[in-house]
JSON list of C-alpha atoms in Angstrom, two decimals:
[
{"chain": "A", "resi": 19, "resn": "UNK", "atom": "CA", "xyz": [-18.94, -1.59, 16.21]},
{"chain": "A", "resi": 20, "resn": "UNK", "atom": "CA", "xyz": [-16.32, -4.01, 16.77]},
{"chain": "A", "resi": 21, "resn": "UNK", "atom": "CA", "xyz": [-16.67, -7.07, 14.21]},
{"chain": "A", "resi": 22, "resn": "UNK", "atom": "CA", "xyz": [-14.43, -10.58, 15.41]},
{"chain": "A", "resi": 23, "resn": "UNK", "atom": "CA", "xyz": [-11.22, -11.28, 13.46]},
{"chain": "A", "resi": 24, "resn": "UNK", "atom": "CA", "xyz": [-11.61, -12.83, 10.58]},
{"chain": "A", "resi": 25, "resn": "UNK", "atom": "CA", "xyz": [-8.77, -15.20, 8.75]},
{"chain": "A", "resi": 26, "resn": "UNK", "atom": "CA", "xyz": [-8.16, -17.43, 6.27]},
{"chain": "A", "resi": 27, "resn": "UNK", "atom": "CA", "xyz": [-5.79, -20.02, 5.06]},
{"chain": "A", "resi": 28, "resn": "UNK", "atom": "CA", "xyz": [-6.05, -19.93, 1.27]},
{"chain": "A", "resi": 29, "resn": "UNK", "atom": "CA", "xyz": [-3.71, -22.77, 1.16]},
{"chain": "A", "resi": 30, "resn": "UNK", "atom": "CA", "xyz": [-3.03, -25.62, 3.13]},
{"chain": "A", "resi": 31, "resn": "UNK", "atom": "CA", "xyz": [0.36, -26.01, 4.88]},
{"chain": "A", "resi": 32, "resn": "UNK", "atom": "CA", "xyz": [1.12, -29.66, 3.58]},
{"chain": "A", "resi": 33, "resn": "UNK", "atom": "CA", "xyz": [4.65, -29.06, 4.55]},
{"chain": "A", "resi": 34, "resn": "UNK", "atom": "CA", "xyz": [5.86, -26.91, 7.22]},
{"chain": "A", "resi": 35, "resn": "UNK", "atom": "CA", "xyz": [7.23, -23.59, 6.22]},
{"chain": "A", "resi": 36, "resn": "UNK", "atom": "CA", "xyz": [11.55, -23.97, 6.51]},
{"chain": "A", "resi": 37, "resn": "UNK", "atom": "CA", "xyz": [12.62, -21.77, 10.17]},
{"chain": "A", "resi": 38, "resn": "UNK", "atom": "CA", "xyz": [15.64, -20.71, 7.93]},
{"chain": "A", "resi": 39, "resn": "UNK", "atom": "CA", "xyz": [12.66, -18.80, 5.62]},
{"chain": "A", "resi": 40, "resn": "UNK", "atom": "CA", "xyz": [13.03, -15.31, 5.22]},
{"chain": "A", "resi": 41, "resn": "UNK", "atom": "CA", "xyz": [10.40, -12.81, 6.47]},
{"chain": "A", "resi": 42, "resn": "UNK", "atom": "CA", "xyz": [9.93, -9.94, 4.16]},
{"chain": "A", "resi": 43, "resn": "UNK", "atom": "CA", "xyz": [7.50, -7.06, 5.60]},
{"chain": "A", "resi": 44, "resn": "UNK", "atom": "CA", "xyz": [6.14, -5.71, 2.33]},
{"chain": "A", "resi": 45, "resn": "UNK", "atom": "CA", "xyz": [6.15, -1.88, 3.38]},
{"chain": "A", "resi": 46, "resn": "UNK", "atom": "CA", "xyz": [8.17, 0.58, 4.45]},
{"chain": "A", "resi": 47, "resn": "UNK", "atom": "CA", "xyz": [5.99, 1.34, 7.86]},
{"chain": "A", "resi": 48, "resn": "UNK", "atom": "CA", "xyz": [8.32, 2.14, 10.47]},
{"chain": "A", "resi": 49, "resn": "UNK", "atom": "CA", "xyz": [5.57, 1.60, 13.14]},
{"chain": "A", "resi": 50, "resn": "UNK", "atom": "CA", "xyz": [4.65, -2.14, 11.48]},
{"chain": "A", "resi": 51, "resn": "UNK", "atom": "CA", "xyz": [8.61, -3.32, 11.19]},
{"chain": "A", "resi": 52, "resn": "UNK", "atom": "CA", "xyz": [9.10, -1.87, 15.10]},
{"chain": "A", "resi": 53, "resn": "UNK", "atom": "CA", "xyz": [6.21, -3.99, 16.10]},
{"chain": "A", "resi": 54, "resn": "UNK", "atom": "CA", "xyz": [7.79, -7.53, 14.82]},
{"chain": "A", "resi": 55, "resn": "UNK", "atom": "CA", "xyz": [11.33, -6.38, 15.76]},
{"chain": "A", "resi": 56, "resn": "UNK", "atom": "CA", "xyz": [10.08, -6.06, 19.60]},
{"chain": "A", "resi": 57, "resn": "UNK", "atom": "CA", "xyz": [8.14, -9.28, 19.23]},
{"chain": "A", "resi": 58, "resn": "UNK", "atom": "CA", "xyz": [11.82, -11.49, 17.90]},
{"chain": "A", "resi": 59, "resn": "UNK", "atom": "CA", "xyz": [10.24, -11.76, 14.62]},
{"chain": "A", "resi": 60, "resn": "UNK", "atom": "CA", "xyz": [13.69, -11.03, 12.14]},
{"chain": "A", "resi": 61, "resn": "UNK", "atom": "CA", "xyz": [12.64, -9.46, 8.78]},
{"chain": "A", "resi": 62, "resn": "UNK", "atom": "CA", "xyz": [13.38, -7.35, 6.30]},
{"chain": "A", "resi": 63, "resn": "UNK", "atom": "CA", "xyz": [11.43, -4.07, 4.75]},
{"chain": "A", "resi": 64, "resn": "UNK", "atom": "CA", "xyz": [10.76, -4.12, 0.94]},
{"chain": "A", "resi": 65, "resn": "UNK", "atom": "CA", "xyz": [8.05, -1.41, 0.36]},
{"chain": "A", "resi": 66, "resn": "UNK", "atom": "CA", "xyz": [5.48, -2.53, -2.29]},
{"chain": "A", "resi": 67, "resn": "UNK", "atom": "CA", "xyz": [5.69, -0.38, -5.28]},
{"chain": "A", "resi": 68, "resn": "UNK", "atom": "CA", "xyz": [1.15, -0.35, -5.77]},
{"chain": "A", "resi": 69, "resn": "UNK", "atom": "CA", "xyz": [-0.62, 2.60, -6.56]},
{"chain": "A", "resi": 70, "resn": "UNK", "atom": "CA", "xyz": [-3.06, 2.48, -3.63]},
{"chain": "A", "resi": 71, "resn": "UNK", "atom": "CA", "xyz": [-5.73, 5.48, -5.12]},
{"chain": "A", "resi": 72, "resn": "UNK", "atom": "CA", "xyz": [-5.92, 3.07, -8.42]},
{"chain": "A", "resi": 73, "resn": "UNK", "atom": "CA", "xyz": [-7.06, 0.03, -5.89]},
{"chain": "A", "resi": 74, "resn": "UNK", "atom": "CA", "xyz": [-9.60, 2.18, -4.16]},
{"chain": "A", "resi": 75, "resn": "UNK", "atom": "CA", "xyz": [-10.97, 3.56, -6.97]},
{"chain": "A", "resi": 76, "resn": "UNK", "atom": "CA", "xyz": [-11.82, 0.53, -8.73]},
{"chain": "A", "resi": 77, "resn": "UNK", "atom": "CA", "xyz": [-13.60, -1.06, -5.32]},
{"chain": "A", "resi": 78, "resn": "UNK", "atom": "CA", "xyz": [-14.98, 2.11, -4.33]},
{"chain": "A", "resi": 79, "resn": "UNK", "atom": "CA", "xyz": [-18.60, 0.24, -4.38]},
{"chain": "A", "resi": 80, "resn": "UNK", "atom": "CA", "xyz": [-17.45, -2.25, -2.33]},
{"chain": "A", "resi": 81, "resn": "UNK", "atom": "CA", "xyz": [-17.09, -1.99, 1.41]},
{"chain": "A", "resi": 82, "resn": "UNK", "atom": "CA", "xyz": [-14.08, -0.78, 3.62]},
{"chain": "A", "resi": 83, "resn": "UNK", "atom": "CA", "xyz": [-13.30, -4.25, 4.49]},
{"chain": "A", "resi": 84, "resn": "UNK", "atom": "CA", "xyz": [-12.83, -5.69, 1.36]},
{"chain": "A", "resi": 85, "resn": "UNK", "atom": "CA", "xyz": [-10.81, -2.65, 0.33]},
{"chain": "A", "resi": 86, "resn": "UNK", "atom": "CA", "xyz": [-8.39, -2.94, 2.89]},
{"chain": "A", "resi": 87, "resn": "UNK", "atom": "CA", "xyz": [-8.09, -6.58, 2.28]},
{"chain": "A", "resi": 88, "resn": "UNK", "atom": "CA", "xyz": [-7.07, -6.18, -1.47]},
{"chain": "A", "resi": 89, "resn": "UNK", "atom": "CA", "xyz": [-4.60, -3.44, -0.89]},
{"chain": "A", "resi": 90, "resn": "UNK", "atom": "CA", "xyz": [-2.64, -5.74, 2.09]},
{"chain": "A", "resi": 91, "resn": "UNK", "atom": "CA", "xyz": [-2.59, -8.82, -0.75]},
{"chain": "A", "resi": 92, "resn": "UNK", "atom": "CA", "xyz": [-1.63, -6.46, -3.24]},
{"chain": "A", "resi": 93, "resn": "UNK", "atom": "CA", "xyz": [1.05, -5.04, -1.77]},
{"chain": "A", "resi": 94, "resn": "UNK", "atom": "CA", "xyz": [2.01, -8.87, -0.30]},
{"chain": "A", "resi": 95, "resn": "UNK", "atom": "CA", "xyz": [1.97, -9.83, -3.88]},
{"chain": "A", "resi": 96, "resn": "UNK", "atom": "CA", "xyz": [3.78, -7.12, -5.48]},
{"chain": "A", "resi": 97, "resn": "UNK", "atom": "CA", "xyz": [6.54, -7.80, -3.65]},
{"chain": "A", "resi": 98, "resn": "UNK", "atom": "CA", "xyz": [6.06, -11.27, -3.93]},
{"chain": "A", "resi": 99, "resn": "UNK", "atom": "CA", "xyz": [6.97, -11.65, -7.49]},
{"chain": "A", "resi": 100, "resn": "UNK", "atom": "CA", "xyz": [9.42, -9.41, -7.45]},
{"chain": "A", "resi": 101, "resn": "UNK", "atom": "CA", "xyz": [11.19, -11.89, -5.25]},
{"chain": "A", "resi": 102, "resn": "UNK", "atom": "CA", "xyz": [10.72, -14.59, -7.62]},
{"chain": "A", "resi": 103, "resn": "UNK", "atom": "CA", "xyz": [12.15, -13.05, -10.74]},
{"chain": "A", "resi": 104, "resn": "UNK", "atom": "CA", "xyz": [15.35, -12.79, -7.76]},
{"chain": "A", "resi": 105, "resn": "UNK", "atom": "CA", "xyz": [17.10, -14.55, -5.50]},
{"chain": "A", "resi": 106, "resn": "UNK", "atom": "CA", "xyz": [14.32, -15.49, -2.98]},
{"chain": "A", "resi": 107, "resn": "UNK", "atom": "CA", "xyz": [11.44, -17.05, -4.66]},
{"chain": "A", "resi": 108, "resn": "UNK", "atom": "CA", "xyz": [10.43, -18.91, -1.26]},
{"chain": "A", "resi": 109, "resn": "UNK", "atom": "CA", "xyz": [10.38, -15.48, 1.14]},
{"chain": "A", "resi": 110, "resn": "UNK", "atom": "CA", "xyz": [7.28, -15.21, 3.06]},
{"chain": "A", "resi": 111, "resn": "UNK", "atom": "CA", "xyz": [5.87, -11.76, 2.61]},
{"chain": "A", "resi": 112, "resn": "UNK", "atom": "CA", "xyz": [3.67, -10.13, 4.88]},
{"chain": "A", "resi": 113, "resn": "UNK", "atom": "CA", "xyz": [1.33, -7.18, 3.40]},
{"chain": "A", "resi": 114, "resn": "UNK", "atom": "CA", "xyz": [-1.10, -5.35, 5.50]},
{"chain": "A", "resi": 115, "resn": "UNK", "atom": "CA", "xyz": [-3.00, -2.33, 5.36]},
{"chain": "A", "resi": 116, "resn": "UNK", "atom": "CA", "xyz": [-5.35, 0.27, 7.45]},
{"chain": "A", "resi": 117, "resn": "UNK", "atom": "CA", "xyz": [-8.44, 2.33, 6.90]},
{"chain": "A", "resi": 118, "resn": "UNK", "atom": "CA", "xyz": [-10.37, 4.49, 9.42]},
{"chain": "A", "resi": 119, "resn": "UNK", "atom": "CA", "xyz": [-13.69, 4.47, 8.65]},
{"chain": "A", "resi": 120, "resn": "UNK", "atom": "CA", "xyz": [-15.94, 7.20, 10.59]},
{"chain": "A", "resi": 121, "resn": "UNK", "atom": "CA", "xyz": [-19.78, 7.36, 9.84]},
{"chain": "A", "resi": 122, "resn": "UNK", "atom": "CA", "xyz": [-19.53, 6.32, 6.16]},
{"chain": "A", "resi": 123, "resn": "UNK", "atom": "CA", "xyz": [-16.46, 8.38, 5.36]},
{"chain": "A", "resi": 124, "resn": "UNK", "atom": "CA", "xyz": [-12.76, 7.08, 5.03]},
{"chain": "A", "resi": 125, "resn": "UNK", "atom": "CA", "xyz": [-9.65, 8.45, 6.43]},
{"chain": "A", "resi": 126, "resn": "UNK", "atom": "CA", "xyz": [-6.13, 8.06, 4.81]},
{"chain": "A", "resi": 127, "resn": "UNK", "atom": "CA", "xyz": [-2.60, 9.42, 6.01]},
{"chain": "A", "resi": 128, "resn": "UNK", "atom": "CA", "xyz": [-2.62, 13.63, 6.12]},
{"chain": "A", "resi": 129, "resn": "UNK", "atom": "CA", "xyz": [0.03, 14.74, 3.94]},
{"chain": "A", "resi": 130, "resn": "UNK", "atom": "CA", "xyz": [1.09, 17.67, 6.37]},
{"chain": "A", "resi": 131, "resn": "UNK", "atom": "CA", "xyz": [-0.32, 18.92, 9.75]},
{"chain": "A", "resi": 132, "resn": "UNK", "atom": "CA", "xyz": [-3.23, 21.02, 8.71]},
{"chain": "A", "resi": 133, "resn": "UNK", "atom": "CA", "xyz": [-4.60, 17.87, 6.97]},
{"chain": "A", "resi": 134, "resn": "UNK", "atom": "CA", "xyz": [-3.94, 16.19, 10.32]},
{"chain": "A", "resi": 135, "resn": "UNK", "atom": "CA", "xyz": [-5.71, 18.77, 11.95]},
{"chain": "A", "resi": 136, "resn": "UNK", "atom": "CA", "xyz": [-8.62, 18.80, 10.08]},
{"chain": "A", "resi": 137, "resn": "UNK", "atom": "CA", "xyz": [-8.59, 14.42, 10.47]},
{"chain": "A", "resi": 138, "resn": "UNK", "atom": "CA", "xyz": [-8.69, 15.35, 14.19]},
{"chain": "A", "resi": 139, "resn": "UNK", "atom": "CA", "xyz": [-11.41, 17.59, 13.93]},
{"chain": "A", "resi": 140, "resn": "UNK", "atom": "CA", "xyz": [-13.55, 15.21, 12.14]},
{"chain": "A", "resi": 141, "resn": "UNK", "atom": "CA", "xyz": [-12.95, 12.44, 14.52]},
{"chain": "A", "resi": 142, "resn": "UNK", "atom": "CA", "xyz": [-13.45, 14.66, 17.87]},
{"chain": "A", "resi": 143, "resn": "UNK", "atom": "CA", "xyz": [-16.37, 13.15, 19.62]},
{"chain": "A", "resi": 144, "resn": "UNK", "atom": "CA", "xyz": [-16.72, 10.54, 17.30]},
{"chain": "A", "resi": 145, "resn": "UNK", "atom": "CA", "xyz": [-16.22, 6.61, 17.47]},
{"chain": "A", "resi": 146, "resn": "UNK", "atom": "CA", "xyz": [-14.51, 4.96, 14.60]},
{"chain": "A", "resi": 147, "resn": "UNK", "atom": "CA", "xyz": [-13.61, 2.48, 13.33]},
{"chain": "A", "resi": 148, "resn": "UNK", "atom": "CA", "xyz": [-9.55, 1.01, 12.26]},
{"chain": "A", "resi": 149, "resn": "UNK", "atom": "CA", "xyz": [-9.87, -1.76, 9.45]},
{"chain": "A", "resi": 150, "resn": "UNK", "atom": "CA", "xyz": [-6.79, -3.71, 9.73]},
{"chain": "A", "resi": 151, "resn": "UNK", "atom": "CA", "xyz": [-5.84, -6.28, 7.08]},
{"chain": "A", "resi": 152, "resn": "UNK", "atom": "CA", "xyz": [-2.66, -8.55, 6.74]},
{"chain": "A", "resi": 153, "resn": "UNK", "atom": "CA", "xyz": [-1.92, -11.07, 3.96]},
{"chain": "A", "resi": 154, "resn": "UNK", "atom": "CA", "xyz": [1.19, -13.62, 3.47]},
{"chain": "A", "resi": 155, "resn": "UNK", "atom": "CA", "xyz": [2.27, -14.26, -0.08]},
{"chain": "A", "resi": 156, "resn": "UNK", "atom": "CA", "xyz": [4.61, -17.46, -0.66]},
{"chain": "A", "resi": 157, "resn": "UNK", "atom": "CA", "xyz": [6.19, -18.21, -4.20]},
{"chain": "A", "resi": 158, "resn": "UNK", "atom": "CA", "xyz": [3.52, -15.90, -5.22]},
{"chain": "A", "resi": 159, "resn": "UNK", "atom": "CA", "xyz": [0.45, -17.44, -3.87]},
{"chain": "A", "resi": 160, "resn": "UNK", "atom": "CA", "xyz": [-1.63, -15.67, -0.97]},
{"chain": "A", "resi": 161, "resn": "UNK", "atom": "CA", "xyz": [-1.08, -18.62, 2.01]},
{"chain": "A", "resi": 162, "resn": "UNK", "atom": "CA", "xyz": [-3.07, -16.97, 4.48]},
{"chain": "A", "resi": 163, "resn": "UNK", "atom": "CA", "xyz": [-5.57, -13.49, 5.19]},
{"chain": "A", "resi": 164, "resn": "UNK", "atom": "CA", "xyz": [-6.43, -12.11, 8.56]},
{"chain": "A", "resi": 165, "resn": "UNK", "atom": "CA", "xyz": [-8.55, -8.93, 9.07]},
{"chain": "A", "resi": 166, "resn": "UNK", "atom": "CA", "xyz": [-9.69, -7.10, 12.54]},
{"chain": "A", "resi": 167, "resn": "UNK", "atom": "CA", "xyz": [-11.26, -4.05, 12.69]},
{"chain": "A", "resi": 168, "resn": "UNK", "atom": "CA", "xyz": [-10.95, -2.71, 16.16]},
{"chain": "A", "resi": 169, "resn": "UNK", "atom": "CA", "xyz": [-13.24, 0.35, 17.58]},
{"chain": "A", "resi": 170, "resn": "UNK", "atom": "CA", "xyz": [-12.18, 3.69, 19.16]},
{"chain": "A", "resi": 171, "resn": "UNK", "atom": "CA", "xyz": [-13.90, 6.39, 21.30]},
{"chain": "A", "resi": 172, "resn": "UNK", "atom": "CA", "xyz": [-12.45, 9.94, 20.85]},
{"chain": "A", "resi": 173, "resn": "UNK", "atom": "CA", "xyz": [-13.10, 12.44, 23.50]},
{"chain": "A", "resi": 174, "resn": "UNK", "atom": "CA", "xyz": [-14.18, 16.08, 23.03]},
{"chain": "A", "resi": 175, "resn": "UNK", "atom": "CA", "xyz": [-11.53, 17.88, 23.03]},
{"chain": "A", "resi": 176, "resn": "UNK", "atom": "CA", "xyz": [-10.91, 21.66, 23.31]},
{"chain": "A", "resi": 177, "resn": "UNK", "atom": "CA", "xyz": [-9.21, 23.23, 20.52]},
{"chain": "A", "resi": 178, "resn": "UNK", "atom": "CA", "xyz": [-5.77, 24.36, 22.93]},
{"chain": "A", "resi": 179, "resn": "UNK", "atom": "CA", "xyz": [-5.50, 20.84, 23.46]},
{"chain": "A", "resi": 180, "resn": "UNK", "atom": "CA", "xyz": [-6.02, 20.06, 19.80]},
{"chain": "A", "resi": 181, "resn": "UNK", "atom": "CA", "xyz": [-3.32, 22.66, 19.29]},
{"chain": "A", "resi": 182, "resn": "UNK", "atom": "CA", "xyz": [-0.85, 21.78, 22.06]},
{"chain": "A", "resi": 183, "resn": "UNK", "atom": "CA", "xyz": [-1.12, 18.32, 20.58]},
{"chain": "A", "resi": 184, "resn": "UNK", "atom": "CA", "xyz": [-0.16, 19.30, 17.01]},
{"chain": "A", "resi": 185, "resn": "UNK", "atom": "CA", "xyz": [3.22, 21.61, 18.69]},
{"chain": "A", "resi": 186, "resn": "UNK", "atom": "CA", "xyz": [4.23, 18.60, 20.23]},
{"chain": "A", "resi": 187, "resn": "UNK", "atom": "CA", "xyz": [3.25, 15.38, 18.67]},
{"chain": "A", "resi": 188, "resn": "UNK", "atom": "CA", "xyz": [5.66, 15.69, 15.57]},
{"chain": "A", "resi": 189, "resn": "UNK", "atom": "CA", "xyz": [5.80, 14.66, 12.06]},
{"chain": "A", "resi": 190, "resn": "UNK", "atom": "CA", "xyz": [5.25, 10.83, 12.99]},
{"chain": "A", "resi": 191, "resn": "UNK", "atom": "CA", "xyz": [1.68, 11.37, 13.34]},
{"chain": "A", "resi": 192, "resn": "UNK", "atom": "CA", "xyz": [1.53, 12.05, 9.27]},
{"chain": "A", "resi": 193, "resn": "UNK", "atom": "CA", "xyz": [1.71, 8.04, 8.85]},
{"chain": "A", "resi": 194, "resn": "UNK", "atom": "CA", "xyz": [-1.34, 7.19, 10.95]},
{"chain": "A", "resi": 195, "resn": "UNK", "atom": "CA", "xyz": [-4.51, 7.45, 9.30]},
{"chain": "A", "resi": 196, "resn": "UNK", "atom": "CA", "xyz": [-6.20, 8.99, 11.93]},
{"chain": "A", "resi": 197, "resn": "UNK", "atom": "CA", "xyz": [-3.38, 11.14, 13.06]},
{"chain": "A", "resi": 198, "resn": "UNK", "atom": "CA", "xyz": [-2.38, 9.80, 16.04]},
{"chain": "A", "resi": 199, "resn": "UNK", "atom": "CA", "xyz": [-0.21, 7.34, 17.76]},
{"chain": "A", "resi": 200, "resn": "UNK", "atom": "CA", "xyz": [-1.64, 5.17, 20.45]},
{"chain": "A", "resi": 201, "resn": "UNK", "atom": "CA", "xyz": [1.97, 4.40, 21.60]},
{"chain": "A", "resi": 202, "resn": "UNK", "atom": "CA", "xyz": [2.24, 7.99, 22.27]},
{"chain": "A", "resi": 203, "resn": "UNK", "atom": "CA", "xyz": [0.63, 10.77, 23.67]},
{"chain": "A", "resi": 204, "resn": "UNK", "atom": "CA", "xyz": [-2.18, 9.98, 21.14]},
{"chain": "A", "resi": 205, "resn": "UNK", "atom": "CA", "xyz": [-3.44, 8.33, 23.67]},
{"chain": "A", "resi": 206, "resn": "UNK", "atom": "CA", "xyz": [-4.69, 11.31, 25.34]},
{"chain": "A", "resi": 207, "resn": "UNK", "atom": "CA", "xyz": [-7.27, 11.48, 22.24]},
{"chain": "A", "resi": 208, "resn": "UNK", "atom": "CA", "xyz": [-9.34, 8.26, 23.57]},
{"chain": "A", "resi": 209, "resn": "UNK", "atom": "CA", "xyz": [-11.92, 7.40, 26.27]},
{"chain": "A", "resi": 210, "resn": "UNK", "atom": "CA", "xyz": [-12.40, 3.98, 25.13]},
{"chain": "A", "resi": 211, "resn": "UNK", "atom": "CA", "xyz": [-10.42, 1.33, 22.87]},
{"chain": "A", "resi": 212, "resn": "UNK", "atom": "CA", "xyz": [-12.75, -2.01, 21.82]},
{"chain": "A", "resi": 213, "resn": "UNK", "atom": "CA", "xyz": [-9.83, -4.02, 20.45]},
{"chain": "A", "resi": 214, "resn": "UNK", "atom": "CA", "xyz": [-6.30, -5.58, 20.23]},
{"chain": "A", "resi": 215, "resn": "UNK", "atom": "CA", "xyz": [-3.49, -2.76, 21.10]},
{"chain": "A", "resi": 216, "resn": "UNK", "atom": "CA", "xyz": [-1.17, -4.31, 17.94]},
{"chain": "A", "resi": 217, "resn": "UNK", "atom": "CA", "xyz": [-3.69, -4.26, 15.42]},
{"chain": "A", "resi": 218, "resn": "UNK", "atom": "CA", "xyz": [-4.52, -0.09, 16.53]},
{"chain": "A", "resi": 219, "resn": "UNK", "atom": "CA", "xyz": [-0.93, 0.46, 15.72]},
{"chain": "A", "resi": 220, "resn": "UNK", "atom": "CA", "xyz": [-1.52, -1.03, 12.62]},
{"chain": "A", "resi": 221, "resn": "UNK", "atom": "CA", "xyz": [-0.51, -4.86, 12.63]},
{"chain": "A", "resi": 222, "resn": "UNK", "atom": "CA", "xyz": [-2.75, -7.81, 13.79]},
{"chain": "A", "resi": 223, "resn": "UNK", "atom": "CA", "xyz": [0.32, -9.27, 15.71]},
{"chain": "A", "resi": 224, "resn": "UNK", "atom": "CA", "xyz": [-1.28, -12.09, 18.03]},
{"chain": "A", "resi": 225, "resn": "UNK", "atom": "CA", "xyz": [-2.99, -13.31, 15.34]},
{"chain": "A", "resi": 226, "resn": "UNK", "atom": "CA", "xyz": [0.26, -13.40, 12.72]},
{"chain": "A", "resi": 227, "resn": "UNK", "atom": "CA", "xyz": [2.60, -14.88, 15.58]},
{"chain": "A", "resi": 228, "resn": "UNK", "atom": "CA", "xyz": [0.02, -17.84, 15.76]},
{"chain": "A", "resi": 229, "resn": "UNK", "atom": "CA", "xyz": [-0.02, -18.28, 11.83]},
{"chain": "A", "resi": 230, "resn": "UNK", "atom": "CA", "xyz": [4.41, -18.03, 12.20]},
{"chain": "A", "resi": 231, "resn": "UNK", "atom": "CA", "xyz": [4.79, -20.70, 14.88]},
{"chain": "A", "resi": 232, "resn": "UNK", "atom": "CA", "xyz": [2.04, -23.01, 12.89]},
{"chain": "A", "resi": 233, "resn": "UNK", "atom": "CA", "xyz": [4.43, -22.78, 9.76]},
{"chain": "A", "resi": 234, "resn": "UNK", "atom": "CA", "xyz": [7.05, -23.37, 11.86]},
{"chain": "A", "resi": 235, "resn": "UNK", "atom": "CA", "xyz": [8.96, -20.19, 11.36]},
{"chain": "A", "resi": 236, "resn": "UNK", "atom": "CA", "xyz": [8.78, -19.78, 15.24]},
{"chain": "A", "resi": 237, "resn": "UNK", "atom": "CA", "xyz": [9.14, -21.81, 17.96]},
{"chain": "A", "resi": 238, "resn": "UNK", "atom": "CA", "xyz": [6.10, -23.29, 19.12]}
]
């Protein structure tokens, strides 16, 4: 089921945010930073230093929603105050985060391809769900949340597709957590997609472009 975006401003924006501001993208996700260079967004790609498993564990009573939130304002935040003991102490930082949730169970990133085949295999006939969080950290305080949690369809497969799909797919499909890409021929996977395209590759951009040009880091 797909639930409607949710955001927040934790802050108010008394002032508008400088356009000369920089725009750090707290991770190292070459899908994420590819997805704000297309849209004219200029950054730069500081990966947050968190241990993720330590985050999980300690909220592993609490739903996937609320997981994935804390682990995109973590990693906002670690790299956050990093900044400030620096040179940049005013940097907007974007974290954000993903979890595939499939009838109770979570999915993270396979390490290697039989892990990826295995994800696939669990998924096959399945619907899921993609719990996408993003959260902007500003002279170390979170400014604003935003959290969409599209759904997906997968098809049954046969296994020499499943195979053929592995052969020629590559190692890029180790950073998805579900072991695809939708940009690619991941998309062969699907029969149905309830949700925003951006936000299935793994960044809620719409909704972050909106939040920019209100702070005044884009044009309006």
């Amino acid at each position: 089921n797909v639930r409607e975006p949710r955001q927040t401003r934790e802050k108010p924006l008394n002032e508008p945010i400088a356009q000369t501001v920089s725009v750090i993208l707290a991770s190292a996700s070459r899908i994420r930073s590819r997805i704000l260079e297309n849209a004219g967004v200029e950054h730069t790609c500081i990966a947050s230093t968190i241990d993720e498993d330590v985050i999980k564990r300690a909220l592993k009573k609490d739903d996937v929603e609320t997981v994935a939130a804390a682990l995109a304002g973590a990693k906002a935040r670690d790299v956050a105050e990093n900044l400030m003991a620096g040179h940049q102490p005013d940097a907007l930082v974007i974290g954000a985060d993903q979890i595939l949730e499939c009838d109770g169970r979570w999915f993270d990133k396979p390490p290697d391809r039989k892990a990826a085949q295995q994800t696939l295999q669990a998924l096959r006939g399945q619907s899921h769900r993609l719990i996408c969080a993003v959260a902007i950290f500003r002279s170390g305080e979170c400014i604003w949340r935003h959290l969409e949690t599209p759904g997906l369809q997968m098809r049954d497969f046969s296994d020499e597709f499943l195979e053929h799909y592995l052969k020629t797919s590559g190692p890029e499909i180790l950073e998805s957590v579900g072991a695809y890409r939708m940009e690619g021929s991941g998309a062969q996977l699907f029969t149905r997609i309830d949700g925003d395209y951006f936000t299935i590759l793994g960044l809620p951009l719409l909704a972050l472009l909106e939040f920019l040009r209100e702070a005044d880091v884009l044009a309006r």
